[in-house]
Each structure stands twice: as structure tokens, then as C-alpha cells.
Short mmCIF file of C-alpha atoms in Angstrom, two decimals:
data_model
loop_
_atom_site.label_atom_id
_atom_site.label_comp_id
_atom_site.label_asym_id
_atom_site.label_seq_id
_atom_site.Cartn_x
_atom_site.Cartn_y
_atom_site.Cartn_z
CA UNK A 284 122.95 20.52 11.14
CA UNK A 285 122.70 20.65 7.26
CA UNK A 286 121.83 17.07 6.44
CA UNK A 287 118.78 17.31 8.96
CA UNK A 288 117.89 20.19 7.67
CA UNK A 289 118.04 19.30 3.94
CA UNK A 290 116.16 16.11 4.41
CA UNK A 291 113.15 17.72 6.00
CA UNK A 292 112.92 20.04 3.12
CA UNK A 293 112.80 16.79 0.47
CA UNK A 294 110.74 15.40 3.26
CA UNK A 295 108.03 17.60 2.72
CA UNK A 296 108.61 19.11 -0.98
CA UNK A 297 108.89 15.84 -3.48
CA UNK A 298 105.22 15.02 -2.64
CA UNK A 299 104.13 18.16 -3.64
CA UNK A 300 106.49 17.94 -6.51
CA UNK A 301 105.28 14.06 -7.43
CA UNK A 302 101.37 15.99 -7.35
CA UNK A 303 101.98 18.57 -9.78
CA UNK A 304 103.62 16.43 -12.06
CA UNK A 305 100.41 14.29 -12.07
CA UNK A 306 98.43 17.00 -12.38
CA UNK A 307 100.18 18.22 -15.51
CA UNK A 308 100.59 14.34 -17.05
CA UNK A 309 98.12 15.05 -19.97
CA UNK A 310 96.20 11.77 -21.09
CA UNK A 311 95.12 10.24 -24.61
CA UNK A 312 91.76 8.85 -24.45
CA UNK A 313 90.75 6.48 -27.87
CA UNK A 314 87.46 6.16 -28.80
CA UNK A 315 86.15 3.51 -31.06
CA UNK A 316 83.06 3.19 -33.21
CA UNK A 317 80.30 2.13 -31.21
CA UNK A 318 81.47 4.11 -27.96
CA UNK A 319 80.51 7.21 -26.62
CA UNK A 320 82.36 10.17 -27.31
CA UNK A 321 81.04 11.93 -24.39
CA UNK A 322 81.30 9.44 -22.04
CA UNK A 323 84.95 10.06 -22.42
CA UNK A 324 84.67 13.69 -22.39
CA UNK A 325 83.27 13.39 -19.33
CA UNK A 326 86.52 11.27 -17.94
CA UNK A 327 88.64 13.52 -19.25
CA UNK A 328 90.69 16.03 -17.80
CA UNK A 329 92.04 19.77 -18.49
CA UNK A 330 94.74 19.25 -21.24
CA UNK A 331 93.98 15.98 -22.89
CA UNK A 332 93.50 14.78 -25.94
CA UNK A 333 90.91 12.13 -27.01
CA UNK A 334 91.37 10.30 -30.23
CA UNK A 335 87.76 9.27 -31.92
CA UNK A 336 88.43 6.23 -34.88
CA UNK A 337 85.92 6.44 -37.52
CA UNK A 338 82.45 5.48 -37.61
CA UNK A 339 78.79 7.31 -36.75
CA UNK A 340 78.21 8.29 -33.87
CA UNK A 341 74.43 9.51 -32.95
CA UNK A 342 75.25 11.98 -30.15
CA UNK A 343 75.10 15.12 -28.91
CA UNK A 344 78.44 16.20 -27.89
CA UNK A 345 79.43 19.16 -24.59
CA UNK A 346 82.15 20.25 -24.27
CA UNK A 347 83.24 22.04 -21.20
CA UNK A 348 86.87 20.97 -20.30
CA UNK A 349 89.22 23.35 -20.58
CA UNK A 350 92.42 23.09 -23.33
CA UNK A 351 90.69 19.50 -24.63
CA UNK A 352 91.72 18.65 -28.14
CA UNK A 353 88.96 16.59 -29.56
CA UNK A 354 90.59 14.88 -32.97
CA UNK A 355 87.95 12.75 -35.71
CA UNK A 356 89.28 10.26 -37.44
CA UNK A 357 86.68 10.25 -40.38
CA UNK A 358 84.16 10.54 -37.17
CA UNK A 359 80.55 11.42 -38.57
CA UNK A 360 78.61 12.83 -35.66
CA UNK A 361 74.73 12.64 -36.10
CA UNK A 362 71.41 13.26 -34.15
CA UNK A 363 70.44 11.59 -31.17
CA UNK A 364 66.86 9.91 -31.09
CA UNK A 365 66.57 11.88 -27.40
CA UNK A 366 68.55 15.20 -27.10
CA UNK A 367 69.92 16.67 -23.69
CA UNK A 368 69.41 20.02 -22.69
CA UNK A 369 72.46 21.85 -22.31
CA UNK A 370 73.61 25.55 -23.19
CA UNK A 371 73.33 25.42 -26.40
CA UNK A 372 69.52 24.06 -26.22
CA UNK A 373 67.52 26.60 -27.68
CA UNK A 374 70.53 29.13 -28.62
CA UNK A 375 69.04 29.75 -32.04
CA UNK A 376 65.05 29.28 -31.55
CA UNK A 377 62.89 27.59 -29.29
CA UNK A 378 63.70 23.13 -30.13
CA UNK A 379 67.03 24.11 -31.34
CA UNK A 380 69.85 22.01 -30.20
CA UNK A 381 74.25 21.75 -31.46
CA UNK A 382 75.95 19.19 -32.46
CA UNK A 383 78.92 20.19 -30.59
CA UNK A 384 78.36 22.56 -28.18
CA UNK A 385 81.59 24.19 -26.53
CA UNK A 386 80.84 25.95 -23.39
CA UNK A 387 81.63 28.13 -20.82
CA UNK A 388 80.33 28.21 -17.31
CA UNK A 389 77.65 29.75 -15.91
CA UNK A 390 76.67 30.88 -18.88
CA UNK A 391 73.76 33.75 -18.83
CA UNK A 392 71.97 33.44 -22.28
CA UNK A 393 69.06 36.50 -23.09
CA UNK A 394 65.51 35.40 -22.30
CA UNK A 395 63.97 32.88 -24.94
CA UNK A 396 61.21 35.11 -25.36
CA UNK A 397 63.57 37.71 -26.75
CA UNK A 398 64.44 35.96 -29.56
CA UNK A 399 64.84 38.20 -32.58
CA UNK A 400 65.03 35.16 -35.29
CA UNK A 401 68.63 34.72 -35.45
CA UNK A 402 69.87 33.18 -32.02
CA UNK A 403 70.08 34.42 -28.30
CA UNK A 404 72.33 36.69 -27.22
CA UNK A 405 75.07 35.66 -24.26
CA UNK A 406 74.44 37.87 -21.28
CA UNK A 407 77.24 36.79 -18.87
CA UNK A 408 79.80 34.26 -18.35
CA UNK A 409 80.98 33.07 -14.83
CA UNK A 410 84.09 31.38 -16.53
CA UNK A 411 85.05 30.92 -19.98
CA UNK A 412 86.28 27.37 -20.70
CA UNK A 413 89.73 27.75 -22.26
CA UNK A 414 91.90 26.10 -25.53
CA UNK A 415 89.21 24.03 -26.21
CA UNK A 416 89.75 22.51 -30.31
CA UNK A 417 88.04 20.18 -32.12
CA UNK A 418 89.28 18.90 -35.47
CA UNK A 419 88.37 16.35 -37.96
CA UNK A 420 84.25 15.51 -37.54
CA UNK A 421 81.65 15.45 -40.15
CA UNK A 422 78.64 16.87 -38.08
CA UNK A 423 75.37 16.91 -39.88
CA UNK A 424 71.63 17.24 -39.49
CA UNK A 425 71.10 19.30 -36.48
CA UNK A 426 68.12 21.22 -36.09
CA UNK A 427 69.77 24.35 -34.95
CA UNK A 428 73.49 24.07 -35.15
CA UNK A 429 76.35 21.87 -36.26
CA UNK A 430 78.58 23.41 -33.86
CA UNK A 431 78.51 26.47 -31.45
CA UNK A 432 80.98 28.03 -29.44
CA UNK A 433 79.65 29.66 -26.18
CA UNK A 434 81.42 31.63 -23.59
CA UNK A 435 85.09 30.01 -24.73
CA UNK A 436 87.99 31.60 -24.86
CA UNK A 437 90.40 30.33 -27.43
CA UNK A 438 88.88 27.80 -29.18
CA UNK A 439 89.51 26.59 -32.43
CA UNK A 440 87.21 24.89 -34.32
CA UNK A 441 89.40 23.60 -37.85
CA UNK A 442 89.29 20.90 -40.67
CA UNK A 443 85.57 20.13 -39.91
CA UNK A 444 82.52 19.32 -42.39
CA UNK A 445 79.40 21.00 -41.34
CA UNK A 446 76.25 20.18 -43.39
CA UNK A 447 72.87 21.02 -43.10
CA UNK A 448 72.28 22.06 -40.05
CA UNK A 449 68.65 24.89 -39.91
CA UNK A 450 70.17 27.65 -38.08
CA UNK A 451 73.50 27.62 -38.57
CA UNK A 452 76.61 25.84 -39.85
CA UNK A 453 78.77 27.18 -37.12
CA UNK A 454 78.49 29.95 -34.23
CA UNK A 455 81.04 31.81 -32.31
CA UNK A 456 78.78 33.84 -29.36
CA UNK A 457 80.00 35.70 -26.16
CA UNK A 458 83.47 34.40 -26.83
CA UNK A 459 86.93 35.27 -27.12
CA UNK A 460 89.68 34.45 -29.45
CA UNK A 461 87.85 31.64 -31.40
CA UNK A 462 89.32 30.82 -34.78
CA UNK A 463 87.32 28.87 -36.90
CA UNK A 464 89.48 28.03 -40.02
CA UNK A 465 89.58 25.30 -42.66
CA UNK A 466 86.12 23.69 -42.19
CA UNK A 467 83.61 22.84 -45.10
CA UNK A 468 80.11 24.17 -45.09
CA UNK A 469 77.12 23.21 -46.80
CA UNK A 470 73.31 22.30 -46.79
CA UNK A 471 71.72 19.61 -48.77
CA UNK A 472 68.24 20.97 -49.90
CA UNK A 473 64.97 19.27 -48.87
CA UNK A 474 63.89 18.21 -52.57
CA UNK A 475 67.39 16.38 -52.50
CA UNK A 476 66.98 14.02 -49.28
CA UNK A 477 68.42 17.05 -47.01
CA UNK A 478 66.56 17.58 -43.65
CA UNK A 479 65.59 20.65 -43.67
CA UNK A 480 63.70 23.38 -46.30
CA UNK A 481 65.84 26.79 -45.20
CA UNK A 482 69.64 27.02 -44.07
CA UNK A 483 70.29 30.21 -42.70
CA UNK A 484 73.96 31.00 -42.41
CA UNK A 485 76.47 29.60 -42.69
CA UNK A 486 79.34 31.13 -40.35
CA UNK A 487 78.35 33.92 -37.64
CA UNK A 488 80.82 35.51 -35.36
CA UNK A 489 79.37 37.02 -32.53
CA UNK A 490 82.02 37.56 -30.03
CA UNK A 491 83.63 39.82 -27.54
CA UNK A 492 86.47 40.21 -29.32
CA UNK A 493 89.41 38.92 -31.39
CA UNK A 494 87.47 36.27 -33.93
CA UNK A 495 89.31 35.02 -36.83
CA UNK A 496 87.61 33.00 -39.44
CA UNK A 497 89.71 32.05 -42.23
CA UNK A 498 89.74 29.43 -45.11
CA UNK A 499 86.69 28.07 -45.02
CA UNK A 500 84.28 26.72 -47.86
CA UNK A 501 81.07 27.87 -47.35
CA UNK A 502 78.04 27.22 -49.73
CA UNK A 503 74.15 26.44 -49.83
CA UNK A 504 72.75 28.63 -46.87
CA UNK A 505 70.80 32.04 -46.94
CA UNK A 506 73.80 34.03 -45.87
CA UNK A 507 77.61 32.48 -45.58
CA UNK A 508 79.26 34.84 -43.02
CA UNK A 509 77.80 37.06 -41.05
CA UNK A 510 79.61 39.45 -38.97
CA UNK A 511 78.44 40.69 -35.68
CA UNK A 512 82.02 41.06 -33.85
CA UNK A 513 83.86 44.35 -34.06
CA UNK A 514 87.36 44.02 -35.56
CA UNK A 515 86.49 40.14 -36.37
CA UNK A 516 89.11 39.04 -39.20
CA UNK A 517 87.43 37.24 -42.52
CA UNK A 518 90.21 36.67 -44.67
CA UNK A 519 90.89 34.13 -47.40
CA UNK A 520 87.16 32.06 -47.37
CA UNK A 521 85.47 30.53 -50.77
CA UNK A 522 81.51 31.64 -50.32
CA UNK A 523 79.73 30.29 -53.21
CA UNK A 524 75.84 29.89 -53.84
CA UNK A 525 74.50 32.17 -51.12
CA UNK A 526 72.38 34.96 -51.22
CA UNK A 527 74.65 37.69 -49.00
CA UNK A 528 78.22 36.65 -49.01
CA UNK A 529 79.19 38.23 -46.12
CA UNK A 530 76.61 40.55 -43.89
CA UNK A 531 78.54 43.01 -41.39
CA UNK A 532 75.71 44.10 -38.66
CA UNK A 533 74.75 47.53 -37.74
CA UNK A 534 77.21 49.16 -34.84
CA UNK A 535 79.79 46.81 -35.68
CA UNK A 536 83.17 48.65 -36.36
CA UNK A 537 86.69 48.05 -37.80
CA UNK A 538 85.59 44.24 -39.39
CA UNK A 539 88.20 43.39 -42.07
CA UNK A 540 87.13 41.13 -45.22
CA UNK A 541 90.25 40.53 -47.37
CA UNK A 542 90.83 38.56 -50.08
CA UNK A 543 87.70 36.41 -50.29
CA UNK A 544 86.13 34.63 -53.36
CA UNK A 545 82.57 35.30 -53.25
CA UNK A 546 80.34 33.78 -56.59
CA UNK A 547 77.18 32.85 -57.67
CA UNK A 548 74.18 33.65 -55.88
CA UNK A 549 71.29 31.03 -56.73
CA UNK A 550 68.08 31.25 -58.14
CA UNK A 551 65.27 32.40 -55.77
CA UNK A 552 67.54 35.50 -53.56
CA UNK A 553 65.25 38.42 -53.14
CA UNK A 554 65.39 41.06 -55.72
CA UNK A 555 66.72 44.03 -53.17
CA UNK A 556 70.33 44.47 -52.99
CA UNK A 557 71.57 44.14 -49.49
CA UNK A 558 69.81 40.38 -49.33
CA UNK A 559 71.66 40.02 -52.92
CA UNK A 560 75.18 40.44 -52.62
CA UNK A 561 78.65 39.69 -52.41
CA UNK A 562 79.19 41.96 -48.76
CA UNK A 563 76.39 44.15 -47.30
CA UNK A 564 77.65 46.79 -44.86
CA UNK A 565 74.87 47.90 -42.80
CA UNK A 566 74.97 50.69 -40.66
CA UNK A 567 78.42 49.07 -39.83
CA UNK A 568 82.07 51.57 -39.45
CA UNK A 569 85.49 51.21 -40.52
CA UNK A 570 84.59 47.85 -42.27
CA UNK A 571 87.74 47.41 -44.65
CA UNK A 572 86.24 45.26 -47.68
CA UNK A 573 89.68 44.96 -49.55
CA UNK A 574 91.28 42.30 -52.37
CA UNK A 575 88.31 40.22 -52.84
CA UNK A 576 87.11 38.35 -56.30
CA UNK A 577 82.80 38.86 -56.56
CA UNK A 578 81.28 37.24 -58.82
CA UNK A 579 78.08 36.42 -60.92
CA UNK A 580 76.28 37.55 -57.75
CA UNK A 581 72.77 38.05 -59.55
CA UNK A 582 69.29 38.29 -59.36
CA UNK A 583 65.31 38.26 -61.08
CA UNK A 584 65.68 42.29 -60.74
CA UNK A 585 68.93 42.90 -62.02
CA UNK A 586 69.71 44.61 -58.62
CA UNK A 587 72.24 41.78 -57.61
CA UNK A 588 75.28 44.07 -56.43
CA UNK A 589 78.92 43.24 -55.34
CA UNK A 590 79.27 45.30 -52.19
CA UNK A 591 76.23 47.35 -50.60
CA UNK A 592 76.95 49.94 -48.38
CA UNK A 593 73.51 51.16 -46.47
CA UNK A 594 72.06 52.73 -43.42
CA UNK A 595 70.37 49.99 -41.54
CA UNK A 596 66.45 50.47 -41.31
CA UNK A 597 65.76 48.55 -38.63
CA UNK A 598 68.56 49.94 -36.00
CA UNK A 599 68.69 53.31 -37.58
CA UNK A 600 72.51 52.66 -37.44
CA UNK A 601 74.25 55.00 -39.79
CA UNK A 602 77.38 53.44 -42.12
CA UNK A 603 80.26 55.79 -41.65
CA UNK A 604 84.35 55.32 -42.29
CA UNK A 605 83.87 51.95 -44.73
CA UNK A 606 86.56 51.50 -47.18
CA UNK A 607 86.14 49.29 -50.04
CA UNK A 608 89.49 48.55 -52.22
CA UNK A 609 91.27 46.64 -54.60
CA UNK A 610 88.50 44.12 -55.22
CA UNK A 611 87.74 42.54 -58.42
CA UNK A 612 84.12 42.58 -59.64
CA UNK A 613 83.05 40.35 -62.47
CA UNK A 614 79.37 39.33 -64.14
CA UNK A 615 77.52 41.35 -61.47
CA UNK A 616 74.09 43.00 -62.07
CA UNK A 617 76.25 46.23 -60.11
CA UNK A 618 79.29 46.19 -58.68
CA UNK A 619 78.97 48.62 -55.76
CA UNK A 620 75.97 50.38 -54.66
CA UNK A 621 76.21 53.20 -51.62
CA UNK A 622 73.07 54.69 -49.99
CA UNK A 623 74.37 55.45 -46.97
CA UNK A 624 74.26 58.73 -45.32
CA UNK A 625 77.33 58.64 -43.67
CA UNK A 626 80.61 60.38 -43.96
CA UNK A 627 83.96 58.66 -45.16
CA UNK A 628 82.35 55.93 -47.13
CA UNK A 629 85.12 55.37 -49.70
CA UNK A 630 85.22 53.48 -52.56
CA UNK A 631 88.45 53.25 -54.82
CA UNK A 632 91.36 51.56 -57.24
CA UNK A 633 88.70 48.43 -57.83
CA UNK A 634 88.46 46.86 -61.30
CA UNK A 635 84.69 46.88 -62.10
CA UNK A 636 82.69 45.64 -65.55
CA UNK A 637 79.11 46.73 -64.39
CA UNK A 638 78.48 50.56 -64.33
CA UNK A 639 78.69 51.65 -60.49
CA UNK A 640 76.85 54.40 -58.91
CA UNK A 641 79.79 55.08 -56.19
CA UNK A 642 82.45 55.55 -58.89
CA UNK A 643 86.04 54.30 -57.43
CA UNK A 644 86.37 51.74 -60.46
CA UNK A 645 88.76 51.54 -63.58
#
């Protein structure tokens, strides 16, 4: 009775077995210049890859299928004459709109008319979309942001050029585990064909948890990084020609900013330090500010200053437990500068030229 037996099991197991294998037979989808890129996003299935040859391409581009690797070939992705709503529509301002928007499902975004001037805050998330990357685009122009990464969970956003984009080069919000690494970020001023008058930052991490952002160029906005994810990692990034290299929020604890190069803020910064500096720590904890090169950072009122450390006005946030050292300041107006009123702000073994009110130089 075994042969009966073991041909009812193949019977009714290889179908189920031919399924899965289907299921898990991940595609390659080519797009060529004059196609839609999200035409074949929206063919495309969990785990694929699609392949985009170069050319421009005036789209908007959503992205909400999980582990999709989306790969430019010297792709240039530009505004659409007639732009979609989608989550990302008015994420940083009212008429805002991505370039690439990666998103979650059932995504719960704050009230527009609780927008504080930087972008809205994510609420809830029914279901993150997973493993998304994209790799390889030029996206420019946007009013709002050249990519933004919304209720993901591992995404990785690498080897991109952003440019001049109002809001923001790139966003990480209500996600987890996004890396954004190796991109290129810039503005082209108005007075030099660019769209737009203001760029406002460059990079901003404002997560759940776990965000790494790592080698990137950044240059030409109001702030490059701005950190608003506890224990985010911003390591290894060139931020040139900004007013605030890096900006770690109030309340946000354990951030680590290692060996950056941050140089050269430009004519016009405001004269107060915190909106003049390599790193401002405001009302932020445990920030570790270690083996980073600041320089030149400058301005009209000699207050330009390398790190700030400061309680923040607004939040009434108190800076406690920051440690910066074994950073390298050079042609600063000040090196470090610490106002705040917390305990365990430490500042020490850093090689300074400009005289320094918190000591902790040689």
C-alpha cells in the first residue's frame, strides 16, 4: 500500500510546490527612455528588480512594493507638468510633492494645518513596505523633495544625485532601518538658472529607529543634516557650504557624528551661532560629536563656531550627557561654544586654533 500512498502525497504536494516557486521567481523589468518608470512599478512584483536605461524622464515616481530594487542607468528623473497626489503630497508644506516617494501603507501623516515649517510628522503606519532600494537617478527640481522615505522599513536609498529640490534633498520619516549612503546633494541658486530662491536641508532623518546616513556629499542648502532620530548614525559625510553642518533636535538622545568633514559656511548665514556652525546640539543628550575636521565655518559677526552646545528655546529641552572629542577645528571664528545648562556636557583631547570658551582643546 506504499506506492498508492506515495503518489497521492506528490499528487497533491508538487502543485503547491510548482506555486511557491513562482511566487519566489523574481523578475527583471527594463525600462527605456521614453517609457514610464511607474508604469512598470506598478507591474511589478515583491522582489524584483527593474532596470531604467538612460534618458529624462518627467515623472513622479511611488514606490510601494516591497524588497523592489529600482537601478538608473544615468536616469534623470524630472517634474511632471501634472503631479499625483500621493503620500508624500504635501509632506513638507502645503503644494509640496517627491520625486520619489517610498511608502508604507496606510500611512497616518499629522494634520496639514499643524505644520511647523519643516515637514509633517508620521502618525501611524498600517504596514511598512519592506527592502525597498533605489540606486543610480539624478532627481532634480522638485518643489518639496527629491526623494522621501515614508513608513519603510529597510530601505536604502545609495549612489543618487539630488539637486535642488525647496524642502529637502532627501527625507527619512516614520521609518525604520533606512540607510541613505553615497548620494550627492546640492542646490543650484535662483540667480544661476536654479528653480528655486531657498534650499532648506539637505539630509533629515526622522525615524523610529536605526538610521544610518553615511558618505554622502552634501552642499548648497540652509542646513546639510539634520538629526531628529535618536541613536541615528552620521558617519563619514563631506558637508560643505551650509550654514549648520549638522543640527541634532531637542529630546533627541545617543546620535553619533563621527568623522565628518564639515567647511565653509557661505556668505549671508545669520550672525548667531547655532544657525552658524559646523554641529549644533540643541537641547539634544548623549550626542557623541567625535573625529570630525570643521572648518572655515564663519560669519559677518565673528560668532561662526565649530560645535554649539545649547538649551533649546523653543522646546525648553535641556542639553545634558554630550561628548565632543577628538575633532579637528581649523579657521573658525570659535571652535566650541557651550551655553547649556545641563550636566555632563564634556568637551576634551580636540586640537583647536580659535580661543574656546569650553576649554577641552590643545
Amino acid at each position: 500500500m506504499l506506492l498508492p500512498t506515495l503518489l497521492l502525497y506528490l499528487l497533491t504536494t508538487l502543485p503547491h510546490l510548482s506555486t511557491a516557486r513562482q511566487h519566489n521567481r523574481h523578475r527583471t523589468i527594463h525600462v527605456s527612455s521614453g517609457s514610464s518608470i511607474q508604469a512598470a512599478i506598478n507591474r511589478s512584483h515583491r522582489g524584483d528588480t527593474i532596470i531604467v536605461s538612460a534618458g529624462t524622464y518627467a515623472e513622479q515616481i511611488t514606490i510601494t512594493t516591497p524588497f523592489l530594487t529600482l537601478i538608473g542607468h544615468n536616469a534623470i528623473i524630472l517634474p511632471p507638468s501634472t503631479y499625483i497626489t500621493n503620500t508624500c503630497t504635501n509632506l513638507a508644506g502645503p503644494g509640496t510633492q517627491a520625486g520619489i516617494c517610498i511608502s508604507g501603507s496606510d500611512v497616518t501623516l499629522q494634520p496639514l494645518s499643524e505644520f511647523n515649517g519643516e515637514h509633517l510628522k508620521v502618525l501611524t503606519v498600517g504596514r511598512h513596505v519592506e527592502g525597498v532600494t533605489v540606486t543610480g537617478f539624478t532627481v532634480k527640481n522638485f518643489p518639496g523633495l527629491n526623494i522621501a522615505i515614508v513608513g519603510a522599513k529597510r530601505a536604502h536609498v545609495h549612489d543618487n544625485t539630488l539637486s535642488s529640490s525647496s524642502q529637502y534633498g532627501a527625507l527619512t520619516v516614520g521609518s525604520e532601518g533606512t540607510v541613505v549612503a553615497y548620494n550627492s546633494v546640492s542646490s543650484v541658486g535662483k540667480a544661476n538658472g536654479g528653480p528655486f530662491g531657498f534650499y532648506f536641508i539637505g539630509i533629515c532623518m526622522d525615524d523610529m529607529s536605526d538610521v544610518e546616513v553615511v558618505h554622502n556629499d552634501v552642499g548648497g542648502y540652509f542646513i546639510g543634516l539634520c538629526v531628529q532620530t535618536s541613536r541615528a548614525l552620521v558617519v563619514q559625510n563631506v558637508v560643505h557650504d551650509v550654514c549648520v553642518g549638522a543640527f541634532v533636535d531637542p529630546g533627541i538622545k545617543g546620535a553619533r557624528v563621527e568623522y565628518n568633514i564639515f567647511s565653509n559656511t557661505p556668505a549671508g548665514c545669520p550672525t548667531t551661532p547655532q544657525f552658524s556652525s559646523g554641529v549644533t546640539i540643541s537641547g539634544a543628550k548623549r550626542t557623541l560629536v567625535k573625529g570630525n575636521r570643521i572648518l572655515n565655518i564663519r560669519n559677518s559677526a565673528g560668532k561662526g563656531t565649530g560645535v554649539v552646545i545649547m538649551d533649546d528655546a523653543d522646546t525648553k529641552d535641556v542639553a545634558e550627557g554630550n561628548l565632543v572629542e577628538g575633532n579637528w577645528f581649523v579657521g573658525d571664528d570659535q571652535d566650541v561654544l557651550v551655553t547649556a545648562t545641563g550636566k555632563g556636557n564634556v568637551v576634551r583631547r580636540n586640537r583647536c586654533q580659535a580661543p574656546s570658551s569650553a576649554g577641552g582643546c590643545h
